[in-house]
CSV table of C-alpha atoms and ligand atoms in Angstrom, one decimal:
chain,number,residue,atom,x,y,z
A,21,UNK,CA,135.5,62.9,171.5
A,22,UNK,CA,137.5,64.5,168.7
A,23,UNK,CA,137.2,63.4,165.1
A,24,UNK,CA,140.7,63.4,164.6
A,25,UNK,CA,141.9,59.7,163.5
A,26,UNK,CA,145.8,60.5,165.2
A,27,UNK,CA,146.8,58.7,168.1
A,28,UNK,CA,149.2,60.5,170.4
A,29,UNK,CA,152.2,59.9,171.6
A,30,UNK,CA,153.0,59.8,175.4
A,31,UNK,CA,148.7,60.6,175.5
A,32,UNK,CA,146.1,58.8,177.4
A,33,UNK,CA,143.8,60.0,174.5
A,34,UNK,CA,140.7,59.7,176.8
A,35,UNK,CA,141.3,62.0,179.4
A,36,UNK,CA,144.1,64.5,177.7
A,37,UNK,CA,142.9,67.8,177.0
A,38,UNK,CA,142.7,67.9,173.4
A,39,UNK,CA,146.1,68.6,171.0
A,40,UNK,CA,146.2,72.6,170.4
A,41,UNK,CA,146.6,73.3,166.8
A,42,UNK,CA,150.2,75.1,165.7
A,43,UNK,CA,149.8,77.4,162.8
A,44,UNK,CA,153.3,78.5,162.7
A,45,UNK,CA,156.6,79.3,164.3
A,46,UNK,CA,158.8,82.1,164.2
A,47,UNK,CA,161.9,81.8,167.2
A,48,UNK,CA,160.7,81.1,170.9
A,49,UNK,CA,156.9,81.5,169.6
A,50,UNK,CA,154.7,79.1,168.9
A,51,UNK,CA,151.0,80.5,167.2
A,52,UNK,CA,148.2,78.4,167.6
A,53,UNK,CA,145.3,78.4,164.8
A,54,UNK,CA,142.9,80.5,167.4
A,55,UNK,CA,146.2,83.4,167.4
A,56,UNK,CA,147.0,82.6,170.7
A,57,UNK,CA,151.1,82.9,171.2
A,58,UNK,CA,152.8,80.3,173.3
A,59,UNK,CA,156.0,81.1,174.4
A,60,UNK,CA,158.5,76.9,173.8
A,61,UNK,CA,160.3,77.3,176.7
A,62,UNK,CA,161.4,73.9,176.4
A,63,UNK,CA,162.8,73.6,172.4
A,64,UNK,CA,159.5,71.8,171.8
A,65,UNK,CA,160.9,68.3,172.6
A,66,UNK,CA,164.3,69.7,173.2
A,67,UNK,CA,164.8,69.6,170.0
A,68,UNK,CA,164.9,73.6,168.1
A,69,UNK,CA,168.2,74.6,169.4
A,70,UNK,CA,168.1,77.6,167.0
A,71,UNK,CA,163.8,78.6,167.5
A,72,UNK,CA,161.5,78.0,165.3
A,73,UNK,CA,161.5,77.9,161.1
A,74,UNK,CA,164.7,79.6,161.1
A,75,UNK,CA,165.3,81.0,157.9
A,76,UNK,CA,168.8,79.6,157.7
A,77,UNK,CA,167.8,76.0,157.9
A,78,UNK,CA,165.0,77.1,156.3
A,79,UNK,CA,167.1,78.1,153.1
A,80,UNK,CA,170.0,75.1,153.5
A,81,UNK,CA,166.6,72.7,153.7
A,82,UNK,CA,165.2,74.5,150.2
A,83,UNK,CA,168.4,74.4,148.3
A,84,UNK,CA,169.0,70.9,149.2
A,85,UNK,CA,165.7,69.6,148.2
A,86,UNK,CA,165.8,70.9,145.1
A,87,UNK,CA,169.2,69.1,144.7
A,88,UNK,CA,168.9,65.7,146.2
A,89,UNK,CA,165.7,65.0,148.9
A,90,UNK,CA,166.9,61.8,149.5
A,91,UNK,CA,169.4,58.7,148.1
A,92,UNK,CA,170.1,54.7,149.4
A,93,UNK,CA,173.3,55.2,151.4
A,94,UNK,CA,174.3,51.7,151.2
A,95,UNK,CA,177.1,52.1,148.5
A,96,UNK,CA,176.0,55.9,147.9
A,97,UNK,CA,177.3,58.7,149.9
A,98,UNK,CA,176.4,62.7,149.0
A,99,UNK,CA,178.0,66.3,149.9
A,100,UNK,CA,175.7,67.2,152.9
A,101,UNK,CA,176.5,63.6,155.1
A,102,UNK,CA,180.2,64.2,154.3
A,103,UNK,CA,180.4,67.7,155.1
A,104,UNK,CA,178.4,67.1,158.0
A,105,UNK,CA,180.7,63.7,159.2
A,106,UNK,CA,183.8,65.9,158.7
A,107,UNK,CA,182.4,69.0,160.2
A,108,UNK,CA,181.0,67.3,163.3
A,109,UNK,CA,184.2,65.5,164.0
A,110,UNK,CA,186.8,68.5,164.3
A,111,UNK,CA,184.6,69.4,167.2
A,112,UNK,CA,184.5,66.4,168.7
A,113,UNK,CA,187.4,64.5,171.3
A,114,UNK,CA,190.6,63.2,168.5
A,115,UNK,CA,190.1,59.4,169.2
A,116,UNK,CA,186.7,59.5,168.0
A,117,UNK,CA,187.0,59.0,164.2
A,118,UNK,CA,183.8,57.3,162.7
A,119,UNK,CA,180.2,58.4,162.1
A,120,UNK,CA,177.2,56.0,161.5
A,121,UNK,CA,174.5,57.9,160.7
A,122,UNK,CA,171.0,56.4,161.8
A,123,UNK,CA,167.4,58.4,162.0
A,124,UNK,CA,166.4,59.2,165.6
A,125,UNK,CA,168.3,59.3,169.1
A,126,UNK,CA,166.4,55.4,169.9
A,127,UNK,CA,168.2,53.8,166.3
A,128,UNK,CA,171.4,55.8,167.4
A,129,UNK,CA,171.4,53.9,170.8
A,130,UNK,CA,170.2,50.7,168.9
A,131,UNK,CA,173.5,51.0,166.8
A,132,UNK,CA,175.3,51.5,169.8
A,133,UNK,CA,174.4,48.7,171.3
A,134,UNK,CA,174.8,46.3,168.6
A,135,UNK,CA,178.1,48.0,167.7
A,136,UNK,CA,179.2,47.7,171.1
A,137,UNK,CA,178.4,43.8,171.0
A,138,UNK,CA,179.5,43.3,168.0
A,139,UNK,CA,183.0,45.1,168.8
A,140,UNK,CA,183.2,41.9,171.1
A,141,UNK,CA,182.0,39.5,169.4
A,142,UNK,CA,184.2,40.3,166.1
A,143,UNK,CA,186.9,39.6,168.7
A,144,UNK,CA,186.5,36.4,169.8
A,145,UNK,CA,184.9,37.7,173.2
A,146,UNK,CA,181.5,36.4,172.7
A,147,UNK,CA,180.7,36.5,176.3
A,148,UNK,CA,181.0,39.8,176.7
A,149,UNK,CA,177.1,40.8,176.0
A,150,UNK,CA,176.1,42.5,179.2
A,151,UNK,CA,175.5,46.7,179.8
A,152,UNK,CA,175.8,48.9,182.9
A,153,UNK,CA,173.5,51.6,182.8
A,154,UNK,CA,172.4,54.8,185.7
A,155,UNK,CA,169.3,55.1,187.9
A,156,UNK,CA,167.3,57.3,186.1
A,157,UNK,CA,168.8,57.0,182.8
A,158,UNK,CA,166.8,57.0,179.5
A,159,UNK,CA,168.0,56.2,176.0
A,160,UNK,CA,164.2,56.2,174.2
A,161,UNK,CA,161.5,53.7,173.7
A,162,UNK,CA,162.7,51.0,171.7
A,163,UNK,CA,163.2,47.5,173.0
A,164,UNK,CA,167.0,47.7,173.5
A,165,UNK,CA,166.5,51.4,174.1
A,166,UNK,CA,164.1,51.0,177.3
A,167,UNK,CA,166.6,47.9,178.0
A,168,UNK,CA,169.6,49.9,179.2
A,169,UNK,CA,167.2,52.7,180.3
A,170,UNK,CA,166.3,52.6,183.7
A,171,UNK,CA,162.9,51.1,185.1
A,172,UNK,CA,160.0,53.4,183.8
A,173,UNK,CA,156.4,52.7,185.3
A,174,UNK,CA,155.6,53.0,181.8
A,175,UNK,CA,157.8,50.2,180.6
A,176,UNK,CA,156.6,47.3,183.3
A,177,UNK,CA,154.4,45.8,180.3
A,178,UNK,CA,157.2,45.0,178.4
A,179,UNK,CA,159.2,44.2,181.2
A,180,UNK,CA,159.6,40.5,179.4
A,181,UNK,CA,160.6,41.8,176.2
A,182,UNK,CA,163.3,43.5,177.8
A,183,UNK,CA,167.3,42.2,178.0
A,184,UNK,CA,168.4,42.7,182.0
A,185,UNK,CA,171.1,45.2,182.5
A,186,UNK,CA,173.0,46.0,185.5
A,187,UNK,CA,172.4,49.9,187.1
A,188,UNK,CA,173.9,51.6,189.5
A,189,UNK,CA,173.1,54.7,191.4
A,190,UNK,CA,173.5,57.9,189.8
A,191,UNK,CA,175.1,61.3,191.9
A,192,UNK,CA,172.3,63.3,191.4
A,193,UNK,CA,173.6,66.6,192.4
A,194,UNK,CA,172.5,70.6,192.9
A,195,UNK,CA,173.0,73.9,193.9
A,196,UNK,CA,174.3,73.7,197.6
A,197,UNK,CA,174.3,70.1,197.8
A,198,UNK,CA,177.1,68.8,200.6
A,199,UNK,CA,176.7,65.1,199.6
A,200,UNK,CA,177.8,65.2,196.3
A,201,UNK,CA,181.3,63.9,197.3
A,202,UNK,CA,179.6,60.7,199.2
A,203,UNK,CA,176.8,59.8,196.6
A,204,UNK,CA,179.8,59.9,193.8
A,205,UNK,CA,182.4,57.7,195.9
A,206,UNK,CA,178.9,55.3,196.6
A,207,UNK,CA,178.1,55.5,192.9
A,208,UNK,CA,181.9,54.7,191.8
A,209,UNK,CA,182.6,51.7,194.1
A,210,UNK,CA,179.5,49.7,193.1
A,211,UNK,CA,180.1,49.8,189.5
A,212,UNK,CA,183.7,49.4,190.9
A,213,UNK,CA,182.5,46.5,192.5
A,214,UNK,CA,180.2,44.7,189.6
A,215,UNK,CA,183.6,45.7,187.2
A,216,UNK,CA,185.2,43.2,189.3
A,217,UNK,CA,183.2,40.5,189.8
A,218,UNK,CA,182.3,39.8,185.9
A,219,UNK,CA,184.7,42.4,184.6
A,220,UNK,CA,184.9,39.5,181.0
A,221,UNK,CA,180.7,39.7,180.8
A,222,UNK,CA,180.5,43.6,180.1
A,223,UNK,CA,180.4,44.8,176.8
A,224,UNK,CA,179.8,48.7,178.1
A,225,UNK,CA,178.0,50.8,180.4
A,226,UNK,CA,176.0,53.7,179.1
A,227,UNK,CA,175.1,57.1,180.5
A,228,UNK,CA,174.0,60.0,179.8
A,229,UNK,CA,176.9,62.6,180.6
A,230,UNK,CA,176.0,65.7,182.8
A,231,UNK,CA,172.5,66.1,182.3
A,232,UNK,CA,170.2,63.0,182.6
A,233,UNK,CA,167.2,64.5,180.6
A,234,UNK,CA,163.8,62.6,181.1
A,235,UNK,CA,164.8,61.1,184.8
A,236,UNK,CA,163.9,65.5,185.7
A,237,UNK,CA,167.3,67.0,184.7
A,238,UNK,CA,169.4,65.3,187.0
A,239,UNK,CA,173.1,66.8,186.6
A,240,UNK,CA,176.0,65.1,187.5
A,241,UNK,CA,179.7,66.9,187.9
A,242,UNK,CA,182.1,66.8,185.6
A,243,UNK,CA,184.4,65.0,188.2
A,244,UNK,CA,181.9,62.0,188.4
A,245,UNK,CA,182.5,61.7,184.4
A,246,UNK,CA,186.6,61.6,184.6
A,247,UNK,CA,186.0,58.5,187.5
A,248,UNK,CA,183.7,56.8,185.4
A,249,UNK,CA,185.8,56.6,182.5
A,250,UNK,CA,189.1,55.8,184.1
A,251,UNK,CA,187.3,52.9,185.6
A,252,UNK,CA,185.9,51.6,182.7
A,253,UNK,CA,189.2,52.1,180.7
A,254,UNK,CA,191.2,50.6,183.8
A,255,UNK,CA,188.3,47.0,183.2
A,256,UNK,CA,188.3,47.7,178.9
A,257,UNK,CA,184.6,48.3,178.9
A,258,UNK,CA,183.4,50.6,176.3
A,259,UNK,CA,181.8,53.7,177.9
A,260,UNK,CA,178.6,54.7,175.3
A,261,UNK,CA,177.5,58.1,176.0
A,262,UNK,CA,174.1,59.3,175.2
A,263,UNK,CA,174.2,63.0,174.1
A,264,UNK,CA,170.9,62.7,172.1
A,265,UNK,CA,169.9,65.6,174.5
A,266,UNK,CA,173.1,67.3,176.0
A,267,UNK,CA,174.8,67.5,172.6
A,268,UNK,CA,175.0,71.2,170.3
A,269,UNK,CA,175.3,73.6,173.1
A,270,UNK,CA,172.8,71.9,175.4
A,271,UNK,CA,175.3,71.7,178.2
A,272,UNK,CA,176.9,75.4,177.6
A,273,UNK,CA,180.1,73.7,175.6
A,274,UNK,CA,178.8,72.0,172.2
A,275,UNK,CA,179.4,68.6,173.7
A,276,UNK,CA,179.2,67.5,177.6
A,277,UNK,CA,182.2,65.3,177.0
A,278,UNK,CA,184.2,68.8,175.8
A,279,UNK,CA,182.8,70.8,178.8
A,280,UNK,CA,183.6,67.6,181.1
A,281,UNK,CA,186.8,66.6,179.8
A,282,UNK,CA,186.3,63.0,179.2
A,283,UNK,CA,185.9,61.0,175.9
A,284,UNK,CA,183.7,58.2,174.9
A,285,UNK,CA,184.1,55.0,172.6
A,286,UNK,CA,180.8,55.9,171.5
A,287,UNK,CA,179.2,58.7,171.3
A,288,UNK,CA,174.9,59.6,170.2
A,289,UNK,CA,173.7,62.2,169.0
A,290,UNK,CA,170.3,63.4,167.7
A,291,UNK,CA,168.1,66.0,169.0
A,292,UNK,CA,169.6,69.2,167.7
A,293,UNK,CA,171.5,67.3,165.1
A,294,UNK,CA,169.6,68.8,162.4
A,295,UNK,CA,169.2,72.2,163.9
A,296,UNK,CA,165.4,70.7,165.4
A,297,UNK,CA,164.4,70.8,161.5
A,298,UNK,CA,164.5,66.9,161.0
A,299,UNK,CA,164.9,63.1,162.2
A,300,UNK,CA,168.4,62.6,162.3
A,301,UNK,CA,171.3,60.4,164.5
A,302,UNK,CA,174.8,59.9,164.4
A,303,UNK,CA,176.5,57.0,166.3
A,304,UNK,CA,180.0,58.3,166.5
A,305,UNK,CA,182.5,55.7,167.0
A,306,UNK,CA,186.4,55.3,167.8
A,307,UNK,CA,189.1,53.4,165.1
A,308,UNK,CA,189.6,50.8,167.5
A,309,UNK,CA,186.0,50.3,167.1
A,310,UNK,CA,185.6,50.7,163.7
A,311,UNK,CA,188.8,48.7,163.3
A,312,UNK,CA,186.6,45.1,164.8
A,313,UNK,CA,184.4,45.6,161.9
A,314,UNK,CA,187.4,46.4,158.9
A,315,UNK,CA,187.9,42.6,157.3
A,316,UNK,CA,187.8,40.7,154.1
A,317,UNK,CA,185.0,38.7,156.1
A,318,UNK,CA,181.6,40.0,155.1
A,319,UNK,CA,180.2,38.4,158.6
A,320,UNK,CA,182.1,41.3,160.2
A,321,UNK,CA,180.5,43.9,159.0
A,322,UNK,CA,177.7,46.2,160.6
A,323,UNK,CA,174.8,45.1,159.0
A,324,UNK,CA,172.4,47.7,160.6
A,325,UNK,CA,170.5,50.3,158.8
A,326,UNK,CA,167.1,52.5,158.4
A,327,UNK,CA,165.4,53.2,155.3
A,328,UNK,CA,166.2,57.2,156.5
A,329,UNK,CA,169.9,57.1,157.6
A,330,UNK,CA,172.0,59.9,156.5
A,331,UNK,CA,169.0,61.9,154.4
A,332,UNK,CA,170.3,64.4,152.7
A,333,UNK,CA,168.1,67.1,153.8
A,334,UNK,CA,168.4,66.4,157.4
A,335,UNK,CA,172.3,66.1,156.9
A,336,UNK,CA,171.8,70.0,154.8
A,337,UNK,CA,169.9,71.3,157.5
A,338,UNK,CA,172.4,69.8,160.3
A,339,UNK,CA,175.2,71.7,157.8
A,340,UNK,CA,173.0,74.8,158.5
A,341,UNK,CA,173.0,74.3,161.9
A,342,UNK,CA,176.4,73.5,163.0
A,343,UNK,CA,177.7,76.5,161.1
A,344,UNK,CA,174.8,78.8,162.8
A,345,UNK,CA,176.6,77.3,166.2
A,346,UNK,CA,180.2,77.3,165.7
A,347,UNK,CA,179.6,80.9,164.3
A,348,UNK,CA,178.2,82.5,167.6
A,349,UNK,CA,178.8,79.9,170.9
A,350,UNK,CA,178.1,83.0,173.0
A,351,UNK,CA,173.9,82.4,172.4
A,352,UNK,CA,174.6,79.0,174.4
A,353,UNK,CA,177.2,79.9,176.9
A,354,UNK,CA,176.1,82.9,177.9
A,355,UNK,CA,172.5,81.6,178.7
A,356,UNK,CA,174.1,79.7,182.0
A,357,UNK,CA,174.7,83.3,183.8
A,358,UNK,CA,171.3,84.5,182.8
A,359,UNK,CA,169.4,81.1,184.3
A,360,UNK,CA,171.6,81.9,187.5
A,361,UNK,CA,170.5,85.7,188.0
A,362,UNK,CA,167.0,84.8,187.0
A,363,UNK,CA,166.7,81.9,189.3
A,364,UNK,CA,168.0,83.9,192.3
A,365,UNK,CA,165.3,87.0,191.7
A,366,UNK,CA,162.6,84.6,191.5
A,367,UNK,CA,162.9,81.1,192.6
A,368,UNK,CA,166.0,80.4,194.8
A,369,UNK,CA,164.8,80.2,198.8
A,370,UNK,CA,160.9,80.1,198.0
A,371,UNK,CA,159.4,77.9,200.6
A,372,UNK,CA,157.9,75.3,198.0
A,373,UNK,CA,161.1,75.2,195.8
A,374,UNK,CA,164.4,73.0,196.1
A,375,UNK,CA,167.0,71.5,194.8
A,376,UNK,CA,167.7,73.9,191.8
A,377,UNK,CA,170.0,73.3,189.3
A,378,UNK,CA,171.6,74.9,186.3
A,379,UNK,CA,173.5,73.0,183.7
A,380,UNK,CA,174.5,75.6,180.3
A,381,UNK,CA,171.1,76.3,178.9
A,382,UNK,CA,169.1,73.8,180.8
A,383,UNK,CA,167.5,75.0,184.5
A,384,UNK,CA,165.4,72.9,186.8
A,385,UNK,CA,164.1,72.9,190.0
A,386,UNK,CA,161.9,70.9,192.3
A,387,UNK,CA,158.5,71.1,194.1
A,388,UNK,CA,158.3,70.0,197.9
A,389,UNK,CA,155.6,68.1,197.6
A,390,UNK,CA,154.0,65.7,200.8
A,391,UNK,CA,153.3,62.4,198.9
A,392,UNK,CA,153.4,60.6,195.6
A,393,UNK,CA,149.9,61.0,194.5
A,394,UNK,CA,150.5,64.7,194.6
A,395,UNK,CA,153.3,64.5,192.5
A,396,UNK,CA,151.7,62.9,190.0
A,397,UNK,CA,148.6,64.7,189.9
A,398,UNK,CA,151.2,68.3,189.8
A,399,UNK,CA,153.0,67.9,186.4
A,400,UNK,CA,149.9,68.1,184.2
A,401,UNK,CA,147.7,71.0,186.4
A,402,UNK,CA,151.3,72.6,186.4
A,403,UNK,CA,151.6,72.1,182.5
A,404,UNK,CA,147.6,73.4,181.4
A,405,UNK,CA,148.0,76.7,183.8
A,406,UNK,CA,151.5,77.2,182.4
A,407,UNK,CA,149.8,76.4,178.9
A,408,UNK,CA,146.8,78.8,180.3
A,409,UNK,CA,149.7,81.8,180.7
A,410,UNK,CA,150.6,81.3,177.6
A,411,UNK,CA,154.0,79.1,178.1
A,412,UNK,CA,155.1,75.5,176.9
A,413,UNK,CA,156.5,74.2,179.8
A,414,UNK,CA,156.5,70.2,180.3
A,415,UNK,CA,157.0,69.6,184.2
A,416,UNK,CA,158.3,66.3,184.8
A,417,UNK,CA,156.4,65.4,188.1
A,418,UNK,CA,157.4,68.0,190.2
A,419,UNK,CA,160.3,68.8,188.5
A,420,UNK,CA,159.8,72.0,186.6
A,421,UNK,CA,163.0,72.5,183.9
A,422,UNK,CA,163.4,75.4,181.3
A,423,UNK,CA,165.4,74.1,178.0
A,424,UNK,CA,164.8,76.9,175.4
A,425,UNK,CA,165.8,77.8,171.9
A,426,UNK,CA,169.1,79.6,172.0
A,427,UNK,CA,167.8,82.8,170.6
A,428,UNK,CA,165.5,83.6,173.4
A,429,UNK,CA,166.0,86.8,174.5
A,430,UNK,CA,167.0,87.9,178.3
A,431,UNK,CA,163.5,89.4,178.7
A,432,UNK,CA,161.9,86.4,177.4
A,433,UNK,CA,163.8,83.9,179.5
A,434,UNK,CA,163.0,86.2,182.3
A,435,UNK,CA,159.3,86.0,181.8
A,436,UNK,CA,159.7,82.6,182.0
A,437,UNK,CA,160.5,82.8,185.7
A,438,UNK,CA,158.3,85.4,186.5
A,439,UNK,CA,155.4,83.0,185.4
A,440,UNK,CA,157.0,80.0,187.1
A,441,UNK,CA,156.9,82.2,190.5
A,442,UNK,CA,153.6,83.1,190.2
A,443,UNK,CA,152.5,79.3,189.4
A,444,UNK,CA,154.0,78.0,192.7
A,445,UNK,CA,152.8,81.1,195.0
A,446,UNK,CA,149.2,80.1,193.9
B,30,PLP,C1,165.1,61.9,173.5
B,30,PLP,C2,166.2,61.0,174.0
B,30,PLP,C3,166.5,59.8,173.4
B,30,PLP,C4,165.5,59.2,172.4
B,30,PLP,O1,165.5,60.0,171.2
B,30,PLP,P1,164.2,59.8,170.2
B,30,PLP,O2,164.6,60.6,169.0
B,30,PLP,O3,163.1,60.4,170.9
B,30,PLP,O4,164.1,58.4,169.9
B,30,PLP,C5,167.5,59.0,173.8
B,30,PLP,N1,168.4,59.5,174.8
B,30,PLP,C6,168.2,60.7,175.4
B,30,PLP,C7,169.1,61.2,176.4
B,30,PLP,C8,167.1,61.5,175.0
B,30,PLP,O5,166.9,62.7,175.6
């Protein structure tokens, strides 16, 4: 038993190995207080799109704290949440013009959600309050959050807390996978189908675009995306996307709806938001939207907030960061080639291995495994011997995915696989 009074998240503090103990940082690395060196090969919790205490952000993060560490942005606004607005938006699809700016990636769903309803509601279409969400989709762990998420075992406790929402199947594709075509025509006609047949009780469907994160990297095409919007504009359902996780490079574009051509009525973003420095969440919105809520009547307004939304240092740091990006895109769109040639040398055709995949910066691939009770004994063995090598890697049952900081070098990432490999041969 530790003396430690912190509860962890996501821990069954009983059985876990104890938390190792980070001294510092400094780009892929990771040192713990015993001097060991981990290599992150997942962006901690895929959040330090840039590596660790980056001494850009770093700086932005000092200067601004001397200036202004935080203000009430209920009839206040600042420098770094405008810039930031402004900035985000001339890289984002024209029709989306707005930016609420909430904490986390769970509160930017939340305000989603409600803005969504809301968007309805202001119109008179009050029974519009249902969502369509994918198998295997994850928004975060707040109530509504988990709502429109799909199914976790983790969530069946709450299961009455939880609002019902409609899924459908999601095209889970790969490298060499010949049924892409079928699962996305399968996918497509039920929501086709459930458009129809209560097309007026739908306020939107959300979905994560290209990669769906915590499901075990589940990529969809870009194809599968066009579909799915022309559907839900052809039934006026807003389409939410959730790029808490594929947005700032993630994806190898800086947004999955740039690299798959479609566009959103709303859009999340967290994770690298802040450059992985910082909670912070946008909820990105279109003028039709915003245009619901624009009244002499104070009832229609959005009254959501958090006692964080829009902090000044995460908007300086998220300043930092965007500039760090739009200054060199090659760190994130050149990592794609690199996951290809390393997969092939190590991975690709190894008895125990399928289904790999390779979205941008994100690589995954699967363990053949015989039953369920294997697979959920593998991810944390996999995760302590990885951790034992001297790498941060985070299976998700037998899924084992790479996500890491953008300045890794091609050695590093390489390493990466050569350790994978020798995991599975043992
Ligand atoms: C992580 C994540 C969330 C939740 O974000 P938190 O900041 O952990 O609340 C929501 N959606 C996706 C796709 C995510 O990956």
């Amino acid at each position: 038993m530790s003396n430690s009074p912190i509860w962890h998240p996501f821990t069954q503090m009983k059985t876990a190995p104890p938390p190792l103990k980070v001294k510092r940082g400094e780009g892929v690395m990771l040192e713990l207080e015993d001097g060991r060196q981990i290599l992150d090969c997942i962006s901690s919790w895929w959040v330090t799109i840039h590596g660790h205490s980056h001494p850009v952000l770093a700086e932005a993060l000092y200067q601004q704290a001397k200036q202004l560490e935080h203000v009430i942005f209920a009839g206040f606004t600042h420098e770094p949440a405008e810039k930031l607005a402004t900035q985000l938006l001339t890289h984002l699809p024209e029709s989306l013009t707005r930016v609420f700016f909430t904490d986390n990636g769970s509160t930017a769903i939340e305000a989603a959600l409600k803005m969504a309803y809301q968007y309805w509601y202001n119109q008179g279409e009050k029974q519009r309050t249902r969502f369509i969400s994918f198998e295997g989709g994850y928004h975060g762990d707040t109530v509504g959050a988990m709502s429109v998420g799909s199914s976790s075992p983790w969530w069946q406790t709450f299961k009455t807390l939880m609002f019902a929402t409609d899924i459908v199947p999601f095209p889970a594709t790969f490298d060499e996978d010949s049924n892409v075509a079928t699962h996305e025509a399968q996918a497509l006609d039920c929501l086709a189908e459930l458009l129809q047949k209560n097309s007026h009780s739908y306020a939107g469907i959300f979905i994560e675009p290209l990669v769906q994160g915590a499901a075990g990297m589940r990529l969809c095409r870009p194809q599968f995306l066009q579909e799915l919007a022309k559907l839900a504009r052809t039934h006026g359902v807003l389409l939410i996307y959730d790029e808490v996780m594929t947005g700032f490079g993630r994806t190898g574009e800086l947004f999955a709806c740039l690299k798959s051509s479609t566009c959103p009525d709303i859009l999340c973003l967290s994770k690298g938001l802040s450059g992985g420095c910082l909670p912070l969440s946008v909820t990105v919105a279109t003028e039709e939207i915003y245009q619901a809520f624009y009244s002499d009547d104070i009832d229609r307004a959005f009254f959501h907030s958090h006692s964080y939304t829009g902090n000044p240092l995460a908007c300086a740091t998220g300043n930092a960061s965007l500039e760090l990006l739009t200054q060199n895109p090659d760190v994130f769109r050149g990592m794609e080639a690199l996951h290809r040639r390393y997969m092939e040398t190590w991975l690709s055709g190894h008895p125990k291995i399928e289904r790999t995949r390779i979205c941008g910066t994100i690589a995954a691939l699967d363990l053949k495994a015989e039953s369920e009770s294997y697979l959920n004994a593998t991810g944390s063995k996999l995760r302590s011997r990885f951790l034992e090598l001297g790498f941060l890697l985070r299976p998700l049952g037998n899924t084992i995915y790479l996500m890491p900081p953008y300045c890794i070098t091609p050695t590093q990432l390489e390493s990466i696989y050569e350790v994978i490999r020798r995991v599975v041969d043992e």
